[in-house]
Structures are given as structure tokens and as C-alpha cells.
Short mmCIF file of C-alpha atoms (C1' of nucleotides) in Angstrom, two decimals:
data_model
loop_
_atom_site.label_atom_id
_atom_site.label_comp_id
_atom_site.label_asym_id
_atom_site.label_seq_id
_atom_site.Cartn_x
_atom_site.Cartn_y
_atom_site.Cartn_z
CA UNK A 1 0.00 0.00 0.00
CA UNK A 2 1.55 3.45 0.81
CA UNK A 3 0.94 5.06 4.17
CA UNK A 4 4.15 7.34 4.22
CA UNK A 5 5.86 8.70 1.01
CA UNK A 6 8.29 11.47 0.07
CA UNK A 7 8.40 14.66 -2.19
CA UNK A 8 11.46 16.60 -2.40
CA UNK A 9 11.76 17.93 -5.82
CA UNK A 10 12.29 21.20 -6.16
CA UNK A 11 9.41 23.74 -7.81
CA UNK A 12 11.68 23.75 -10.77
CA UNK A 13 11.06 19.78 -11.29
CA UNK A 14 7.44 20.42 -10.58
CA UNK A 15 6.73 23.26 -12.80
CA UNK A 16 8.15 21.44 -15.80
CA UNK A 17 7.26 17.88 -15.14
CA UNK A 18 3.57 18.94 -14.83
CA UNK A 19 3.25 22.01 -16.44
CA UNK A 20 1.44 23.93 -13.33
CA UNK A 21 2.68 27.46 -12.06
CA UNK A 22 4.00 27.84 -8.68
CA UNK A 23 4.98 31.03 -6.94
CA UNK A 24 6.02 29.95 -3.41
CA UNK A 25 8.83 27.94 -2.15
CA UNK A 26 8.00 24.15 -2.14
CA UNK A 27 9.90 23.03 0.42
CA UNK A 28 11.44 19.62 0.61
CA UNK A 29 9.17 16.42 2.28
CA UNK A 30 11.30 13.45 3.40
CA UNK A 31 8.24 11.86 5.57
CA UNK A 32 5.09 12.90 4.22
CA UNK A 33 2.15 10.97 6.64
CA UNK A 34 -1.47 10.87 6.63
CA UNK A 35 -3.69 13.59 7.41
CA UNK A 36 -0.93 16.28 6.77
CA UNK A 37 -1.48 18.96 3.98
CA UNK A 38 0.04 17.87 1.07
CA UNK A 39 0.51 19.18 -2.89
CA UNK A 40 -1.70 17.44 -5.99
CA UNK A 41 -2.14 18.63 -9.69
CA UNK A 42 -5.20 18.93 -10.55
CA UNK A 43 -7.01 20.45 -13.39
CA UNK A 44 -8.65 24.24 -12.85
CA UNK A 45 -10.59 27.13 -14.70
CA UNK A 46 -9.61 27.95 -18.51
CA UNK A 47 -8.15 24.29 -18.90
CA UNK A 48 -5.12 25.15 -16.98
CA UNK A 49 -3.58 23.11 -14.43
CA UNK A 50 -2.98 23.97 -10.81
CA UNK A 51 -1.11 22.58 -7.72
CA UNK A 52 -3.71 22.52 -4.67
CA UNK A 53 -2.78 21.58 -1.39
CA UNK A 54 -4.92 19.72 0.66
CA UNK A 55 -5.04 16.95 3.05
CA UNK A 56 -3.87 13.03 2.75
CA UNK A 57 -7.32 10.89 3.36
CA UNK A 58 -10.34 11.98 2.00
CA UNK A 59 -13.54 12.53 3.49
CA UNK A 60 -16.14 11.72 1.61
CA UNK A 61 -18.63 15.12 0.85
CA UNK A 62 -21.77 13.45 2.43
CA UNK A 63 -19.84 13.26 5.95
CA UNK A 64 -22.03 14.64 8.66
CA UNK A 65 -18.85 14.62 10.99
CA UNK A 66 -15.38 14.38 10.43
CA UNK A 67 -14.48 11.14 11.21
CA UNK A 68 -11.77 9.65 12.48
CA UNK A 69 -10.43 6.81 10.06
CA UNK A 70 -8.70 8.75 7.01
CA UNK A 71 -9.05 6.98 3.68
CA UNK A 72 -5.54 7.08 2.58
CA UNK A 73 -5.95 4.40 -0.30
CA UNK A 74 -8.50 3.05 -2.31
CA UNK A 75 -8.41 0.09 -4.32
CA UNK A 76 -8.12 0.16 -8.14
CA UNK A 77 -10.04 -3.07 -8.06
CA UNK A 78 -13.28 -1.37 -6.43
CA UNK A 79 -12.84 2.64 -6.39
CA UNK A 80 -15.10 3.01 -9.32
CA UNK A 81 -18.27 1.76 -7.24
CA UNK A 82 -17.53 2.55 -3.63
CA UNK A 83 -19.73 5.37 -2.09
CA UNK A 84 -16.80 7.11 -0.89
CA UNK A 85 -14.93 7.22 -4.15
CA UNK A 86 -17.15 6.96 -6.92
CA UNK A 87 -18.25 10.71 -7.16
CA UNK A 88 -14.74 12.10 -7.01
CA UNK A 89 -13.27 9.69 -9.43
CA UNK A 90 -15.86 10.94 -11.93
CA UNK A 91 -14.90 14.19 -11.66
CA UNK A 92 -12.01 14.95 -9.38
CA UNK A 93 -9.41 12.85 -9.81
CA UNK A 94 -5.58 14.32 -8.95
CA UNK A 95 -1.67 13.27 -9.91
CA UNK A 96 0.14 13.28 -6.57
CA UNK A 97 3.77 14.26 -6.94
CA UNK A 98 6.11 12.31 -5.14
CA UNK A 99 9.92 11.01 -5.34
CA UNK A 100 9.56 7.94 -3.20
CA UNK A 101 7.36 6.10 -0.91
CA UNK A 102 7.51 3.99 2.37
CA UNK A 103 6.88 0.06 3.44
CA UNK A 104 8.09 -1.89 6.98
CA UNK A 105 8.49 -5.06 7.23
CA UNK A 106 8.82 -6.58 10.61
CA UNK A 107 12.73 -7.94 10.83
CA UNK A 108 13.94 -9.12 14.64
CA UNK A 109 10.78 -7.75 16.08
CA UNK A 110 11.41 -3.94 14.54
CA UNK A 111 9.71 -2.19 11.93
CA UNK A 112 12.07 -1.82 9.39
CA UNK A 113 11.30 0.99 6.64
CA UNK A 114 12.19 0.29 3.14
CA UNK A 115 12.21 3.38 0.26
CA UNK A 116 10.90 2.59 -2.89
CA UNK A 117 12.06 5.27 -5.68
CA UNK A 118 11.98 5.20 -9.49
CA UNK A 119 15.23 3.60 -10.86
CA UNK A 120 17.38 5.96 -11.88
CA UNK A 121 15.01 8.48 -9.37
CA UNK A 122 13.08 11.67 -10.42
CA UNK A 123 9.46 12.96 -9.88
CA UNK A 124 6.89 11.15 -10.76
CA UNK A 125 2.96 10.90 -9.99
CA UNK A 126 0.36 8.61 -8.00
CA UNK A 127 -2.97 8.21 -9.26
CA UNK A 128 -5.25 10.10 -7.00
CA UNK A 129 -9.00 11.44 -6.57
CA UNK A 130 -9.73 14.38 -4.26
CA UNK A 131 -12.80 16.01 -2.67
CA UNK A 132 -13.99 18.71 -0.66
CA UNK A 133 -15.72 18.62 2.47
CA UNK A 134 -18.03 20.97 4.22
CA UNK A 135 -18.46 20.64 8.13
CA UNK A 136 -21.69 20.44 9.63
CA UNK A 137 -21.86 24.41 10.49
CA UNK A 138 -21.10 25.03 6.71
CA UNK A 139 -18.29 28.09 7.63
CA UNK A 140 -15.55 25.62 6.90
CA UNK A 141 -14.28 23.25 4.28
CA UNK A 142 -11.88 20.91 3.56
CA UNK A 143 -10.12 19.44 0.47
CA UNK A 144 -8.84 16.07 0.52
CA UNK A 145 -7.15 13.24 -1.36
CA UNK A 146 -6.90 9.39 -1.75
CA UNK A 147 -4.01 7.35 -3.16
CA UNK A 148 -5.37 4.42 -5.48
CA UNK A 149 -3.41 1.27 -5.50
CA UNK A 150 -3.27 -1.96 -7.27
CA UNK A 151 -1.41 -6.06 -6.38
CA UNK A 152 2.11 -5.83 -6.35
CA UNK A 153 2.67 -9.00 -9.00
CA UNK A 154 6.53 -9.13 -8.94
CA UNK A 155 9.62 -9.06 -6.59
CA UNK A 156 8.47 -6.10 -4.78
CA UNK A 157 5.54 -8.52 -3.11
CA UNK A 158 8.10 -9.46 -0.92
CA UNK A 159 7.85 -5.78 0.43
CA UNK A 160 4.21 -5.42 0.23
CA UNK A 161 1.23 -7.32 -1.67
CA UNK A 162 -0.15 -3.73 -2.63
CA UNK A 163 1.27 -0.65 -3.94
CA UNK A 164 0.36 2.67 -5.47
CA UNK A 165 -0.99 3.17 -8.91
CA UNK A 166 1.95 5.48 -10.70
CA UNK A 167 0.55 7.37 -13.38
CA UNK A 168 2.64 7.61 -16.76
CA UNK A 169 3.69 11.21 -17.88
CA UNK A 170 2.04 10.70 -21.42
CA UNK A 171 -1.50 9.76 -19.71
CA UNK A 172 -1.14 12.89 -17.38
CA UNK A 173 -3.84 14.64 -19.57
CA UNK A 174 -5.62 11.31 -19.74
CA UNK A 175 -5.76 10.90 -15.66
CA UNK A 176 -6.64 14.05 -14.63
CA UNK A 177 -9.74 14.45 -17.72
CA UNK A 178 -12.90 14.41 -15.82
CA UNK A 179 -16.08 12.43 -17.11
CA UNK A 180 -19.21 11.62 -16.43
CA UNK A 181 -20.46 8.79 -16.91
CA UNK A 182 -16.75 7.16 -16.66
CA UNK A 183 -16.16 5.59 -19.78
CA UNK A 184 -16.60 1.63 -19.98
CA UNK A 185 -12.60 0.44 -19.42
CA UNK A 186 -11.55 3.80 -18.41
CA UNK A 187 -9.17 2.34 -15.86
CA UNK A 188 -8.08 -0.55 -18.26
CA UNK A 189 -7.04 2.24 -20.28
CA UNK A 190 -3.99 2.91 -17.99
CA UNK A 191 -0.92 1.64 -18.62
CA UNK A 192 0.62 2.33 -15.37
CA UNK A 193 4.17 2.38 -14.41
CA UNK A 194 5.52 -1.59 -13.37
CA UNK A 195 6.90 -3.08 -10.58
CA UNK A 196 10.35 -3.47 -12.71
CA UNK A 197 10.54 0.43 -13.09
CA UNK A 198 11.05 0.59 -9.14
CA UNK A 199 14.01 0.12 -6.76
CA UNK A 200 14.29 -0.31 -2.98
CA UNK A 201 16.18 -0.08 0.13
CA UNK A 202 16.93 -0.01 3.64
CA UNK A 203 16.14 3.04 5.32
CA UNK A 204 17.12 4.43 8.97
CA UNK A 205 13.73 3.84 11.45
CA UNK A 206 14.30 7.16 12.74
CA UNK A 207 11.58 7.92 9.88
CA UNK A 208 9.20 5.27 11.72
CA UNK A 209 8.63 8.65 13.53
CA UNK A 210 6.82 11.44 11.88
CA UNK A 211 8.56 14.00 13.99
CA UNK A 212 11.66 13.12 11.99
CA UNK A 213 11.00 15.41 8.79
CA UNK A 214 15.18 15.64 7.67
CA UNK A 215 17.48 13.72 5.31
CA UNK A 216 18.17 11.26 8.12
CA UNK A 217 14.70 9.68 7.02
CA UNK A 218 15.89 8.52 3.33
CA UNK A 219 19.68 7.48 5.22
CA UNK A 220 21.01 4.37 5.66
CA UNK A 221 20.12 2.47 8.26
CA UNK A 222 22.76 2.52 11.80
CA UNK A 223 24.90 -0.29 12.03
CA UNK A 224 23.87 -2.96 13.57
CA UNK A 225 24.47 -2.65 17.35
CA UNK A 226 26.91 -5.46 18.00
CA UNK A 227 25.47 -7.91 21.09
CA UNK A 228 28.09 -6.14 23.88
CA UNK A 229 26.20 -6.63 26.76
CA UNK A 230 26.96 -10.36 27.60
"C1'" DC B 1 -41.24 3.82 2.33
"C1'" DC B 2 -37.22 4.47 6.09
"C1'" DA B 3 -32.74 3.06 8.16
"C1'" DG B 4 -28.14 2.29 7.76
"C1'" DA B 5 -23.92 1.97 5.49
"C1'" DC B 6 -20.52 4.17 3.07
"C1'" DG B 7 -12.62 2.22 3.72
"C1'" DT B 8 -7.98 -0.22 3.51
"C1'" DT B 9 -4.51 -2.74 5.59
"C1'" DG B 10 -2.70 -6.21 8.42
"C1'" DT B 11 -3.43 -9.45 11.78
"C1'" DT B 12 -5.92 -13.04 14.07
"C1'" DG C 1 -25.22 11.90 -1.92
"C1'" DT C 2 -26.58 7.18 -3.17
"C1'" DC C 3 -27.13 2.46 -2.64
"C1'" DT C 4 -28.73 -1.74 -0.11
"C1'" DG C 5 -31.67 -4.16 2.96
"C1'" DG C 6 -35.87 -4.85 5.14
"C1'" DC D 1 1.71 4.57 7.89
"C1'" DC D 2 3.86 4.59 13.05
"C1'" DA D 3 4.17 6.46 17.86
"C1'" DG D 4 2.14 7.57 21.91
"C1'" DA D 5 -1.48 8.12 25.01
"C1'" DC D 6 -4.89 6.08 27.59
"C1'" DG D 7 -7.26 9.64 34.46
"C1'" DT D 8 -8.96 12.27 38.43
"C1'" DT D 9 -8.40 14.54 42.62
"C1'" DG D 10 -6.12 17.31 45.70
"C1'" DT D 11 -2.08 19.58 46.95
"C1'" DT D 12 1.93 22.36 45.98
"C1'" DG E 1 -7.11 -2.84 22.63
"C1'" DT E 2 -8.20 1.53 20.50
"C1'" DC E 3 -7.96 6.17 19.60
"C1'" DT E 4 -5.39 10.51 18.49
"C1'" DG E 5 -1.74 13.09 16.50
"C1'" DG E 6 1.60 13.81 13.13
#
DNA sequence: CCAGACGTTGTT
DNA sequence: GTCTGG
DNA sequence: CCAGACGTTGTT
DNA sequence: GTCTGG
């Protein structure tokens, strides 16, 4: 799946892999986690465009309350029908610029972090839908996004049996094209980036931590510590 | 008709 | 909001 | 996703 | 165990 990921391209990369405008400093996200504001593309007025932020895991717009239990992902296999998803993957669906993204696997009784980046690395984009919210008083709102994700089918199952759709840079226009009805096949459509185009490796856990937000989360991990006490 | 659900993952 | 179940 | 908290009263 | 915060 993909509950952490990172984004540390500068505006340059952004501006010219996706063609939006962007004014203010984008500053550098080694350990990007749920429910934190975050940056999409997503199209805007006079067929431009735009990078938005708003938050990772959507709330669906019929919400009478917040909730608690942020929908990060949704599955490729399903996100066409669900109640949650359906509307805003008519209409509102998002690229979600990232460099890497985060899996554990449990080694010695620690959660080990692994960083998966594009071989040879670079920006690319997940396959998102977004939404906006409006609390029960109506004086507020919220926008919000959802990662989709597919079966890992190769060597990187050995990481995780799920992982993020990656959008190709020729179907940008493709992705982010809203419809209604969605077209029969519209996801079959998608040629998305494979398994093979993706690397991985050991990572320090100090990025298990959110409050770690530096380089030291894509680092090496420490050495092992050697058994000295006995 | 009204009431109730509406998500994913990993773990058990 | 929209669908399912009763 | 992981980490961290999880409670009230009275006293200082 | 389960919820909240980041």
C-alpha cells in the first residue's frame, strides 16, 4: 500500500514535469504521513492546471462529521463503485507528486522501513481522486485526497502485496480528464508504471517517527548494534 | 417507504 | 449523496 | 503509515 | 485494545 511517502523535488522539477505554475517555495518532504497537507495537480478554470494543497485521506462530501479513520488508499479493483470514491473519481481525480514512498516489514521484532524510488530516481505521480468537504456548520471546508493502488505482481511482493498506482507522464492529460459517466474500461485504459521500473532499500527507522522530517529519514540504516552486553 | 452503510490494511 | 436491505 | 497516550483529585 | 496526533 503506501501510508508514508516522500516529495522533495524542487518547484523547478514540478513546474516542468507537470506544467502547473507555482509562486512559493515548495519546500522539501522526506516523511510525508497521513492527514498532513500535502501538494496534488489537478485540473482548474480555462483548462489550466494547478497545484492545490490539501489533506492526505479523503472525506467523503456526504460526511455529517469528520471522522476519524482517514481513507488514505482506495483500491483500483473497487474505487469506481464505492460510495466514498465513486463521485470524485468521476470528476475529481488528482496526480500526486512524489519522489519515493515507504513500506516496513517486521525484521527481529522492529519495523524496518524500506524506500521505494523510481530507478534511476526523479518525480513522478500517484494516481489520486480528491474532494472537498463541508463541516456540519457550513463556515468551513476541507479538500482532501486518496491514493489508489493496485497487487504488487513481482519481486516487490516481498515488500508489500499492494502498492500505489503510478501514473505515466504521457496519460497525465488522460488521468486528470474528468467524465461523467466514466467511460466503460476507463481504468483498463492505464498503462501504469511496473513493478520493474522501481528500486528499494533499507532506510534508517528514525523515519518510523513522523517528527523526523530531515534527510536522516531517506539514510542508511545505523549499524547494527553489535550484542556487547553479555 | 425508512434506516443504515458508506474504507484499507494487516493481523488473528 | 446514493445504494442496499428490510 | 507509526508512535504515543490512555485519568482524576487534591495539593503544591 | 483503541484512539489521536503527526
Amino acid at each position: 500500500m503506501c501510508g508514508r511517502y516522500l516529495m522533495t523535488s524542487p518547484k523547478d522539477a514540478m513546474i516542468k514535469t507537470f506544467g502547473v505554475r507555482a509562486d512559493a517555495h515548495i519546500p522539501p518532504r522526506y516523511n510525508i504521513a497521513p492527514n498532513q497537507p500535502v501538494l496534488i495537480v489537478r485540473n482548474a478554470e480555462g483548462g489550466r492546471r494547478e497545484l492545490a494543497a490539501v489533506e492526505w485521506g479523503l472525506v467523503p462530501e456526504w460526511k455529517k462529521e469528520r471522522g476519524d479513520k482517514p481513507l488514505i488508499n482506495a483500491r483500483m479493483e473497487t474505487v469506481i463503485e464505492k460510495p466514498s470514491f465513486r463521485s470524485p473519481m468521476k470528476r475529481t481525480r488528482c496526480l500526486v507528486p512524489f519522489d519515493g514512498w515507504f513500506e516496513w516489514k517486521s525484521l527481529q521484532g522492529r519495523k524496518q522501513p524500506f524506500l521505494i524510488t523510481p530507478v534511476g530516481g526523479g518525480l513522478q505521480a500517484f494516481a489520486g481522486i480528491w474532494t472537498t468537504w463541508h463541516g456540519p456548520t457550513g463556515d468551513h471546508w476541507l479538500e482532501t485526497m486518496a491514493i489508489l493502488t493496485g497487487p504488487t505482481l513481482g519481486p516487490m511482493r516481498s515488500l508489500h502485496s499492494r502498492m500505489p498506482l503510478v501514473v505515466k507522464p504521457g496519460q497525465y492529460d488522460a488521468w486528470l480528464k474528468p467524465h461523467d459517466p466514466l467511460p466503460r474500461g476507463f481504468l483498463e485504459s492505464f498503462d501504469f508504471m511496473p513493478e520493474t521500473a522501481f528500486e528499494w532499500r533499507m532506510v534508517s527507522s528514525r523515519m518510523n517517527d513522523v517528527r523526523s522530517e530531515g534527510p536522516e529519514c531517506i539514510e542508511a540504516p545505523e549499524q547494527e548494534r553489535q550484542h556487547s552486553l553479555f
